[in-house]
Coordinates of C-alpha atoms in Angstrom, one line a residue:
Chain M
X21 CA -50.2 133.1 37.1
X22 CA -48.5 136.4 36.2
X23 CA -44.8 135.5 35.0
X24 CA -42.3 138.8 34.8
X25 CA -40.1 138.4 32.2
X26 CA -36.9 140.1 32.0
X27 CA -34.1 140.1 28.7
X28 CA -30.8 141.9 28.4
X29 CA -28.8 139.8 26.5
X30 CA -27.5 141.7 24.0
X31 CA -28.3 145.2 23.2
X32 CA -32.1 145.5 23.8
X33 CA -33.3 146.1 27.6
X34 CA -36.5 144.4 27.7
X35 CA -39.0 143.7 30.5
X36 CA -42.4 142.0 30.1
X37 CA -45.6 140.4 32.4
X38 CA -47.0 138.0 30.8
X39 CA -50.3 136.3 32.4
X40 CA -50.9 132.7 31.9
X41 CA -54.9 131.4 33.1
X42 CA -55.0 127.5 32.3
X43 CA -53.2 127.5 29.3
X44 CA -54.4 130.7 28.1
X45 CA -51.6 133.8 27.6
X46 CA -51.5 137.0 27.5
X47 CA -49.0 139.3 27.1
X48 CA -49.5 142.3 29.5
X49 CA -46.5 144.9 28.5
X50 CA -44.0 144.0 26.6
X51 CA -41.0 146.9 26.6
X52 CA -38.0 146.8 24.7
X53 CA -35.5 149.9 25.0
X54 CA -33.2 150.0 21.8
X55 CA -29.6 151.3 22.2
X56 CA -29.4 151.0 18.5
X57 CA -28.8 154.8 18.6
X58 CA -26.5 154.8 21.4
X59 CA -25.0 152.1 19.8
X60 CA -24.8 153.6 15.9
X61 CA -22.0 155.6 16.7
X62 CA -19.6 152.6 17.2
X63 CA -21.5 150.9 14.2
X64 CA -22.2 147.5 16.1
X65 CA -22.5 146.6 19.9
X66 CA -20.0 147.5 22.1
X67 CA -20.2 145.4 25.1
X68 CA -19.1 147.8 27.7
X69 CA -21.4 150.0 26.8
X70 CA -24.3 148.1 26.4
X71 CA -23.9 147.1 29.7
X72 CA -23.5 150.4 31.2
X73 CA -26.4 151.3 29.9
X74 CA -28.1 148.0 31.2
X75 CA -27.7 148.7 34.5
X76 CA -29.2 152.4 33.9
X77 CA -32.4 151.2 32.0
X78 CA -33.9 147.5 33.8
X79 CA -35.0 149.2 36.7
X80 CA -37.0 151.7 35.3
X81 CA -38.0 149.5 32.1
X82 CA -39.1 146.6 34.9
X83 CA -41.0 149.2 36.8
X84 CA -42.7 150.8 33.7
X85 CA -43.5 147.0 32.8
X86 CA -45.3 146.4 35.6
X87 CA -46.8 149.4 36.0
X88 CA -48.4 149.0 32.3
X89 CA -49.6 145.8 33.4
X90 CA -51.1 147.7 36.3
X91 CA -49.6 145.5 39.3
X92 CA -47.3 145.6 41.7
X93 CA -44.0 143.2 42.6
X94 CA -46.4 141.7 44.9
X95 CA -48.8 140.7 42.4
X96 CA -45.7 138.8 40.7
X97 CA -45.9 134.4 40.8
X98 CA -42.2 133.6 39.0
X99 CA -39.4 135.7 37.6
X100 CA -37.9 134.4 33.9
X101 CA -34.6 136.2 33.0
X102 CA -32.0 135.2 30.2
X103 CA -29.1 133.6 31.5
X104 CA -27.4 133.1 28.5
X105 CA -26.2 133.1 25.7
X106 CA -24.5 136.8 24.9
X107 CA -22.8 139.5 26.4
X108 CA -21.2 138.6 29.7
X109 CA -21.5 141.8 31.4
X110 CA -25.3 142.6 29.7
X111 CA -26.4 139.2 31.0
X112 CA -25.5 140.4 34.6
X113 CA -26.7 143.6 35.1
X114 CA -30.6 141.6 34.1
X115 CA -29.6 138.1 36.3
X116 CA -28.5 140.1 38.9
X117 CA -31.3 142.3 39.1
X118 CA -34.0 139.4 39.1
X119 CA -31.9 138.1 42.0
X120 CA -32.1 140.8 43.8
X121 CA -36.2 141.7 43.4
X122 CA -36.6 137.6 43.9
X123 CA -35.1 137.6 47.1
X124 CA -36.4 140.7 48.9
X125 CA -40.1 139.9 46.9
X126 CA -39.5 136.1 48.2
X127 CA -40.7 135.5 44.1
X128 CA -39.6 132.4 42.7
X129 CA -36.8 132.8 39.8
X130 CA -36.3 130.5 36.8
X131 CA -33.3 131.3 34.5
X132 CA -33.9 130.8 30.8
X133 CA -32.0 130.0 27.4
X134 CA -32.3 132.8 25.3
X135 CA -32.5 130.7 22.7
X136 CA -35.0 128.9 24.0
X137 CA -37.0 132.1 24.3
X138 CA -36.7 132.5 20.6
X139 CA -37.8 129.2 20.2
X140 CA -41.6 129.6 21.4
X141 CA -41.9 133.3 20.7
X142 CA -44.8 132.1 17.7
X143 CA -46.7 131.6 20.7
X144 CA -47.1 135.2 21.8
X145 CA -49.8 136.9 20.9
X146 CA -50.0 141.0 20.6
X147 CA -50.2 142.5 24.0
X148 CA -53.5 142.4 25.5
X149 CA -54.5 139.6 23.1
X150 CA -55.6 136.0 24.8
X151 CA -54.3 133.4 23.1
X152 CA -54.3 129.4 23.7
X153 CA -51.0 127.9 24.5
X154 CA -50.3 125.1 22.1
X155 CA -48.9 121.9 23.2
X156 CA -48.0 119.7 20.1
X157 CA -44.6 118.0 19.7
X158 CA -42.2 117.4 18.4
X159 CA -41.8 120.6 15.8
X160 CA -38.8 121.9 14.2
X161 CA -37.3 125.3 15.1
X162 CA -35.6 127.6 13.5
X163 CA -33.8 130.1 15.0
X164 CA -32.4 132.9 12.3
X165 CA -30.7 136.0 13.8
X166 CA -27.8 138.3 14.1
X167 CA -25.6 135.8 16.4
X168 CA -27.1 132.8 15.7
X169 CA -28.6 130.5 12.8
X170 CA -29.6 126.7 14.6
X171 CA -32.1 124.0 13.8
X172 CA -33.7 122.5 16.9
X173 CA -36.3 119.2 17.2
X174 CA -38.2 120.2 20.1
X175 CA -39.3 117.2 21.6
X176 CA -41.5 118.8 24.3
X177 CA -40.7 121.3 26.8
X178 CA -37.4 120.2 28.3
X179 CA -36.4 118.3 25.9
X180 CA -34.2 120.5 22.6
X181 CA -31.9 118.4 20.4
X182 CA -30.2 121.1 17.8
X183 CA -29.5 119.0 14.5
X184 CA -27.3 122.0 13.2
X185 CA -26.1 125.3 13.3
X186 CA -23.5 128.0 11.2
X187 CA -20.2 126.8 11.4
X188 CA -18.8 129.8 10.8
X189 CA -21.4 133.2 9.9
X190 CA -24.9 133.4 11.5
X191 CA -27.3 134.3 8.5
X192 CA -27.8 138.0 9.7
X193 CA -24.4 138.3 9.9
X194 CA -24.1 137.8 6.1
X195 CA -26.9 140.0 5.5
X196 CA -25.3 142.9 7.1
X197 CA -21.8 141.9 5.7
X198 CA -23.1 141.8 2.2
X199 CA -25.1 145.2 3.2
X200 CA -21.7 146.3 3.6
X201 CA -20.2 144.9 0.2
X202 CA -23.1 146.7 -1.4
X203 CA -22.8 150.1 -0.2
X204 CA -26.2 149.8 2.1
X205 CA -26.5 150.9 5.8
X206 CA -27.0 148.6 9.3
X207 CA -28.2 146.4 9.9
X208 CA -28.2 145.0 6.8
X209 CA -31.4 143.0 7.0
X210 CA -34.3 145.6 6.3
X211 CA -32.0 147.4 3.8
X212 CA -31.4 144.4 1.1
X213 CA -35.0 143.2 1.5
X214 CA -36.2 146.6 0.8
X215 CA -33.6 146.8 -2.6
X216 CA -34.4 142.7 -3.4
X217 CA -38.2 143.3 -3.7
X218 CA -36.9 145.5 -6.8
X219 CA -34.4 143.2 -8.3
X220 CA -34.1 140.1 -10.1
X221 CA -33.6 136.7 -7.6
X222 CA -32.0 134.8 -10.5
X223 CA -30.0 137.5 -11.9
X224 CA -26.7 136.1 -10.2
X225 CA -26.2 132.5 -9.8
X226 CA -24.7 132.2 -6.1
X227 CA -24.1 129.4 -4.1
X228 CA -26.4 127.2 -1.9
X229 CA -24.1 126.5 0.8
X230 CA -23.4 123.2 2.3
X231 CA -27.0 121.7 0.3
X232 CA -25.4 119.0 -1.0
X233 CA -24.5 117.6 2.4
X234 CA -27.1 115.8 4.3
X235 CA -26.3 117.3 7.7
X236 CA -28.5 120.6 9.3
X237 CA -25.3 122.3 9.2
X238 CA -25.3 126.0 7.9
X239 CA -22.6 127.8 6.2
X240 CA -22.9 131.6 5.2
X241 CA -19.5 132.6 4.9
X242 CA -19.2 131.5 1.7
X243 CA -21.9 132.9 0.1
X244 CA -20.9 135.9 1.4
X245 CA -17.4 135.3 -0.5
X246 CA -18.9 134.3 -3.8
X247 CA -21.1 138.0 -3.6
X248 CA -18.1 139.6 -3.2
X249 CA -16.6 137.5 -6.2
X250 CA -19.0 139.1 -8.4
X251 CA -19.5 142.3 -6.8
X252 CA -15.0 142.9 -7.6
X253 CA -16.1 141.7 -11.7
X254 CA -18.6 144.7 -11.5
X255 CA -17.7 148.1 -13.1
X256 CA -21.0 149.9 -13.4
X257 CA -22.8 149.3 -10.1
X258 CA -26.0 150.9 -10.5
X259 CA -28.5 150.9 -8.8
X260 CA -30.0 148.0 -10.8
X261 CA -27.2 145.8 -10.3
X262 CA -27.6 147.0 -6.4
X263 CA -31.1 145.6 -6.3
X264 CA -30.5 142.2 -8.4
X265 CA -27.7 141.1 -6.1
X266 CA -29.1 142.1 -2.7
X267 CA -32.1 139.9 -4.8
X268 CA -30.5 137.2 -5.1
X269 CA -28.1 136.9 -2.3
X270 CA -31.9 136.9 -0.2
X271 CA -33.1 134.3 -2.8
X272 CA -30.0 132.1 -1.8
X273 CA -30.3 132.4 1.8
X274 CA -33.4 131.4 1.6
X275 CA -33.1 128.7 -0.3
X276 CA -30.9 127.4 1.5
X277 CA -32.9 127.4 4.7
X278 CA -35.5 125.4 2.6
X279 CA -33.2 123.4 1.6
X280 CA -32.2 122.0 5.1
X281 CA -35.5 122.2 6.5
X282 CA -36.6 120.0 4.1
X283 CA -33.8 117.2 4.3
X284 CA -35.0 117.3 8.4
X285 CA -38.4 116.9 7.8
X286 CA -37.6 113.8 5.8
X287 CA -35.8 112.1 8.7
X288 CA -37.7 113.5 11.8
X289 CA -41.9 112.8 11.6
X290 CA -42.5 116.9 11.6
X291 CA -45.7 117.9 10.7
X292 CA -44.6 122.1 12.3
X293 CA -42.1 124.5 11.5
X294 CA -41.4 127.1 13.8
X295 CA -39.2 130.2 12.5
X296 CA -38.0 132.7 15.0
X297 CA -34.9 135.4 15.2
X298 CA -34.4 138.9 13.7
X299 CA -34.3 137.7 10.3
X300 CA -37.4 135.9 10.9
X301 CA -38.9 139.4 10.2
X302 CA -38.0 138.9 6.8
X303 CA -40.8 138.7 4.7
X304 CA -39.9 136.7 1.8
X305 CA -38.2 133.7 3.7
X306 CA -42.0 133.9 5.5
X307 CA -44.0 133.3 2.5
X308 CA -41.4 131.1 0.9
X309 CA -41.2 129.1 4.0
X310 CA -44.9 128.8 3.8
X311 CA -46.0 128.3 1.0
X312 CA -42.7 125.7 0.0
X313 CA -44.1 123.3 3.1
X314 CA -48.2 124.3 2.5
X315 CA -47.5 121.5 -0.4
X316 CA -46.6 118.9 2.2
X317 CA -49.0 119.7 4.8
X318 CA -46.5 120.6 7.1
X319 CA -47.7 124.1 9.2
X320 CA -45.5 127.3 9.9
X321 CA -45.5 129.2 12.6
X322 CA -44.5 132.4 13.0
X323 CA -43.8 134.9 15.9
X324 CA -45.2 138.3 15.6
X325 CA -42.9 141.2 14.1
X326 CA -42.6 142.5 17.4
X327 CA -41.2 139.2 19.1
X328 CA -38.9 138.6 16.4
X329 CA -36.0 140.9 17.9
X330 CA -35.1 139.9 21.2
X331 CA -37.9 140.5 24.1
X332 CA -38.8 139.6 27.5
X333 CA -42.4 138.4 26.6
X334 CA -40.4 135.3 25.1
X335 CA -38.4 134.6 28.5
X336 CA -41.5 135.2 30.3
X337 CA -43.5 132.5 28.2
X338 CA -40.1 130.3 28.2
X339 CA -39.7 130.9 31.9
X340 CA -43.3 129.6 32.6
X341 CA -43.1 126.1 30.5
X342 CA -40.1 125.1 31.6
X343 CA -41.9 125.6 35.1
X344 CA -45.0 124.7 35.0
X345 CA -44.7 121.4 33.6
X346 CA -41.9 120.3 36.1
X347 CA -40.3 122.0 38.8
X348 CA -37.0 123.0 37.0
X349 CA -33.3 123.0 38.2
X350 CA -32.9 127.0 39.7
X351 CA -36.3 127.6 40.7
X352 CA -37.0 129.3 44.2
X353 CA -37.2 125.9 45.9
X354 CA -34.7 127.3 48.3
X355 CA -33.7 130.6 48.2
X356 CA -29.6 129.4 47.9
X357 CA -30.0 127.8 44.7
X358 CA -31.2 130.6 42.4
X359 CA -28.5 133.2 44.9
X360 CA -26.2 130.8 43.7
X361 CA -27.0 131.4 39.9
X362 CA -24.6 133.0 37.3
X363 CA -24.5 133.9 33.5
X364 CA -23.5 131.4 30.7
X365 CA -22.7 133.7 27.7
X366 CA -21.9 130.5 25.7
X367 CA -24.8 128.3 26.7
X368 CA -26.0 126.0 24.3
X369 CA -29.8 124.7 23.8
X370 CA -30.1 121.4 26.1
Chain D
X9 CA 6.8 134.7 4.1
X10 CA 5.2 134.4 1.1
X11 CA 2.5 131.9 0.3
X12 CA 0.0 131.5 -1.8
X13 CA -3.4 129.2 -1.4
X14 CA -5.8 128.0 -3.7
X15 CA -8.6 126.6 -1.1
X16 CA -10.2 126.9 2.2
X17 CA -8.4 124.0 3.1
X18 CA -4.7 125.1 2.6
X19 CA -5.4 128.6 3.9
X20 CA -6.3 126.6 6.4
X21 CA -3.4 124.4 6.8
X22 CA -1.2 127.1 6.9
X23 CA -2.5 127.6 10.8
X24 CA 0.6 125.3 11.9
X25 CA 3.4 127.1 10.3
X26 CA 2.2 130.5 11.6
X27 CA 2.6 129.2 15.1
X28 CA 5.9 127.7 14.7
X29 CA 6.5 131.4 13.6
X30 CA 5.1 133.1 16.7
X31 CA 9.3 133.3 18.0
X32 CA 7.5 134.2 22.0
X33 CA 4.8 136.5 20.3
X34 CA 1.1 135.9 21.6
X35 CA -0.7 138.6 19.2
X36 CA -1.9 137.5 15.9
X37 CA -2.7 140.4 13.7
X38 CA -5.0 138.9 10.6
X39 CA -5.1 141.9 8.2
X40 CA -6.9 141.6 4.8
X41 CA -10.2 142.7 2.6
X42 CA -13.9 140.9 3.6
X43 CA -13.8 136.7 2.6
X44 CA -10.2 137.0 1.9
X45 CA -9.3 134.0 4.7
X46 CA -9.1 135.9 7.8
X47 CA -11.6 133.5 10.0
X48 CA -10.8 130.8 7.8
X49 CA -7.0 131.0 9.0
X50 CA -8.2 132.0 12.9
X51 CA -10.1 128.4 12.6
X52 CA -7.1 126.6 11.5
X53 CA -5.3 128.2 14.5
X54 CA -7.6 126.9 17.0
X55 CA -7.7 123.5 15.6
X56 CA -4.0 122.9 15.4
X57 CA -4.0 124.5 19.3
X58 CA -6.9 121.4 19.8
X59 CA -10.1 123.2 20.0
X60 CA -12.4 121.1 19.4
X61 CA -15.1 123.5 19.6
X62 CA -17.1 124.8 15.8
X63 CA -15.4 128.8 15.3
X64 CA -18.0 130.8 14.4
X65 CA -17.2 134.1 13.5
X66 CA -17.4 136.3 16.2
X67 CA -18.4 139.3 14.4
X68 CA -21.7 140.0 16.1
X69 CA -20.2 139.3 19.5
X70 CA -16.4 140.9 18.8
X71 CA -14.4 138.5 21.2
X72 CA -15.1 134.8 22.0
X73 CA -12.8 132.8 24.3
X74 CA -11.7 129.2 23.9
X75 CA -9.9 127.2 26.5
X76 CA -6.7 125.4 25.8
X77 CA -5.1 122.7 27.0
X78 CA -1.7 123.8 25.9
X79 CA 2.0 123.9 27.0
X80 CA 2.0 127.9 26.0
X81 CA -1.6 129.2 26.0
X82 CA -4.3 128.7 28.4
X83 CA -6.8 130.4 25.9
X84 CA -7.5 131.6 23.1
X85 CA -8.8 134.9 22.2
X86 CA -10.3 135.3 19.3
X87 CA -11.4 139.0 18.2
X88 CA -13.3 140.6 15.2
X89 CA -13.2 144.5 15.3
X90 CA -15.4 144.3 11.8
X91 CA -18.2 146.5 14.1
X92 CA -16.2 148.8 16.1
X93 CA -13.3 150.5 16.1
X94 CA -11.4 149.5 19.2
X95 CA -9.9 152.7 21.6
X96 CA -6.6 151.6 23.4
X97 CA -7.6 154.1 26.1
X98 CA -10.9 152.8 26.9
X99 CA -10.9 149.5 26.3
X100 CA -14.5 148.6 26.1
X101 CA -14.1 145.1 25.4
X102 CA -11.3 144.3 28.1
X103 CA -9.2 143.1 25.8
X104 CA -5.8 144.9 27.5
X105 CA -6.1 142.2 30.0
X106 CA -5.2 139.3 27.3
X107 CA -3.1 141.9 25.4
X108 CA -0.5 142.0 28.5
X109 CA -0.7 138.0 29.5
X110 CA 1.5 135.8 27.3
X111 CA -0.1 132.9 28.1
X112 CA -3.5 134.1 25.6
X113 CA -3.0 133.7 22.4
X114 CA -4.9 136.7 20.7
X115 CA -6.1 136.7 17.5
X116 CA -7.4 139.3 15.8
X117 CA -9.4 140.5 12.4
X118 CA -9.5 143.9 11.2
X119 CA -6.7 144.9 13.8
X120 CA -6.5 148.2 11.7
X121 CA -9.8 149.1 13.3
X122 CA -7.5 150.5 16.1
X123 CA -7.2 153.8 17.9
X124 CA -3.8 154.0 19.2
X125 CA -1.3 151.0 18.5
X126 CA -1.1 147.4 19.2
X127 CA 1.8 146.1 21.6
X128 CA 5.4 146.4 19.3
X129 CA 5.7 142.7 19.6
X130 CA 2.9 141.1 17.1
X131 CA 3.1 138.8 14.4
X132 CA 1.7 141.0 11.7
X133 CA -0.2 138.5 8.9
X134 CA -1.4 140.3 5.8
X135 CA -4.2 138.4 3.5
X136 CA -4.9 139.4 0.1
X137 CA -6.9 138.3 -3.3
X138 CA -4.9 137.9 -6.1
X139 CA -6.4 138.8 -9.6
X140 CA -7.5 135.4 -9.6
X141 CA -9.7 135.6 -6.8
X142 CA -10.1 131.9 -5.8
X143 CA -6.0 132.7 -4.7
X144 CA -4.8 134.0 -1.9
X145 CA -1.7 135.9 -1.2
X146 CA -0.7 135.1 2.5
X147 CA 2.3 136.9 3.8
X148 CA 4.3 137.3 7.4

């Protein structure tokens, strides 16, 4: 089954064909095309024109996709495409499109959660790479990006209970906001990793936000509040008090991560952990994650640097789950009900 | 107006006096340095209108939309410009549309990340630290 996958949710114009033979994957092409540069200019996303530019790149990017892959629309078996969440009018320009190729190809559509995606993206494997689809529940997802920071129990395919999420900052939020405080460019991510593997994690005692509770709840707002505390008490920042802070506010994100992932894995029977998202990317929260839960037996999975920003392979994959095991909701059963389709820029993990 | 809060909570509790303040305005200009109270405040807003829905802060996504069961509002528009700086002329996040209609309530953070002006009739809401940073000076 070849499953074309396609992901424009936000700022990145992805498509991908991913292959699936009886439970074995393979990622055929994978394309992402950045507007980080188009978008640099503006300093952040500017919805408008991401989805201006949308509508100029998923043709081309679907065709090049398939074309790496070496087949043709014909050689397609089901379309996967983000319905939500993010960026009403980005979300169109790919939902609309796989509409539109379904119905003339007569391919059968599925839309996906984004999140979702995200969720099984430690699946992929590099492109060209066969790799065994894994089917053990429940595990515990964490989802660590830009726009969002949730904890999900996935009980099997269809079924996603999120035990928390930020209540107000997403974690890569407060890494580029505290990038920000510290004089350091965006996204803020890559740049205080790169300045905390040179600093001192304990040098500045900062919060562990919302710990203390037992609920999956994040909070990163005020961390980001208490760096700024310290940062105003600063006169001489050098670059030694640059790399300490940016140090320990990592250390403290972290941490607190840890923190709630270990409070759920005492009161669900986890014996995975599944981290996925931009920040995912993040080297030290890897190893820390690891090796924190190697004690306990409990194994981490991780996606792939490449599938850690937003992709199509993931829809694809997420696309061909949901459908294989059951026929979902949307599918090409009859051509009205996938016509009938819209985006859901809010839509939450069911 | 001048007050002055010492938590999270009371900045947040302040929500209910800065609507019975709003004298027909629908624009909510939240002006004030990074972690000064500026979402915190915007949260307290929705939750006095009866959202019962978790703000986050819509940094990353510059406008989120809340329905509202209200006698005034229909919605609330909640904006963050921390990312761009928003053109009057272009309007790339269609936000002229809830600018113009009186029954959305708009709220915005950095509104000084502006090219052009906002409508005349805004309630202007300036948040700052004092040298005690754990207060904040709250004024409109």
């Amino acid at each position: 089954m070849k499953i074309l996958g396609i992901e424009t949710s936000c700022d990145e114009t992805s498509a991908s064909v991913v292959e699936v033979v009886q439970d074995n994957i393979k990622v055929l092409s994978n394309l992402v095309n950045s507007q980080v540069d188009i978008h640099a200019e503006y300093g952040g996303v500017v919805p408008e024109v991401a989805a201006r530019q949308h509508s100029k790149d998923t043709i081309p990017i679907i065709k090049q996709a398939l074309s790496d892959a070496n087949l043709a629309f014909t050689d397609i078996d089901l379309i996967a495409v983000t319905q939500g969440p993010g960026l009403a009018g980005s979300l169109m320009v790919g939902l609309e499109t796989a509409k539109t190729i379904a119905f003339v190809q007569n391919i059968p559509l599925i839309p996906v959660n984004h999140l979702v995606g995200h969720l099984w993206s430690w699946q992929l494997k590099l492109p060209k790479e066969l790799g065994k689809i894994k089917t053990e529940f429940p595990y515990l997802g964490l989802i660590v990006s830009g726009g969002h920071t949730e904890l999900v129990l996935v009980e099997n395919y269809h079924k996603y209970k999120v035990l928390g999420r930020t209540v107000d900052d997403a974690a890569g939020e407060a890494f580029d906001k505290v990038a920000k405080i510290l004089g350091l460019a965006y996204p803020g991510g890559p740049e205080i990793s790169k300045k905390a593997v040179l600093g001192r994690g304990d040098k500045f005692d900062l919060p562990r936000p919302m710990t203390k509770k037992r609920n999956f709840d994040f909070s990163f707002a005020g961390l980001k509040t208490a760096v700024l505390y310290k940062d105003k008490k600063i006169k001489n920042k050098n670059k030694e008090y640059v790399n300490d802070m940016a140090a320990s506010f990592e250390t403290a994100v972290i941490d607190t991560l840890i923190q709630k992932l270990k409070i759920a894995i005492e009161n669900y029977p986890i014996k995975i952990i599944a981290i996925s998202g931009g920040v995912s990317a993040n080297k030290k929260l890897r190893q820390e994650i690891k090796s924190t839960f190697a004690k306990n037996n409990i194994e981490v999975r991780v996606p792939e640097i490449m599938y850690t920003g937003d992709n199509a392979a993931m829809i694809a994959l997420a696309g061909y789950l949901l459908c294989n095991k059951k026929q979902a909701a949307g599918t090409a059963s009859g051509k009205k009900s996938y016509l009938e389709l819209s985006v859901n820029p809010n839509m939450k993990i069911k | 107006m001048k007050k002055v809060t010492c938590s999270l909570e009371e900045t947040m509790n302040l929500a209910k006096d800065i609507l019975a303040n709003l004298n027909n305005r629908h624009i909510v200009l939240l002006q004030g340095d990074l972690g000064v109270g500026k979402t915190t405040l915007a949260k307290g807003i929705a939750k006095v209108l009866g959202v019962d829905e978790v703000i986050t802060s819509p940094s990353y996504v510059l406008m989120k939309i809340y329905k509202l069961k209200n006698k005034f509002f229909k919605r609330l528009v909640h904006v963050d410009l921390y990312r761009i700086e928003f053109d009057v002329n272009v309007d790339d996040l269609g936000l002229t549309d809830y600018l113009r209609d009186p029954e959305s309530l708009v709220v915005v953070e950095w509104p000084e990340r502006i090219k052009g002006s906002w409508p005349e009739s805004v309630l202007k809401i300036d948040l700052a630290y004092s040298k005690n940073l754990k207060i904040r000076i709250i004024e409109y």
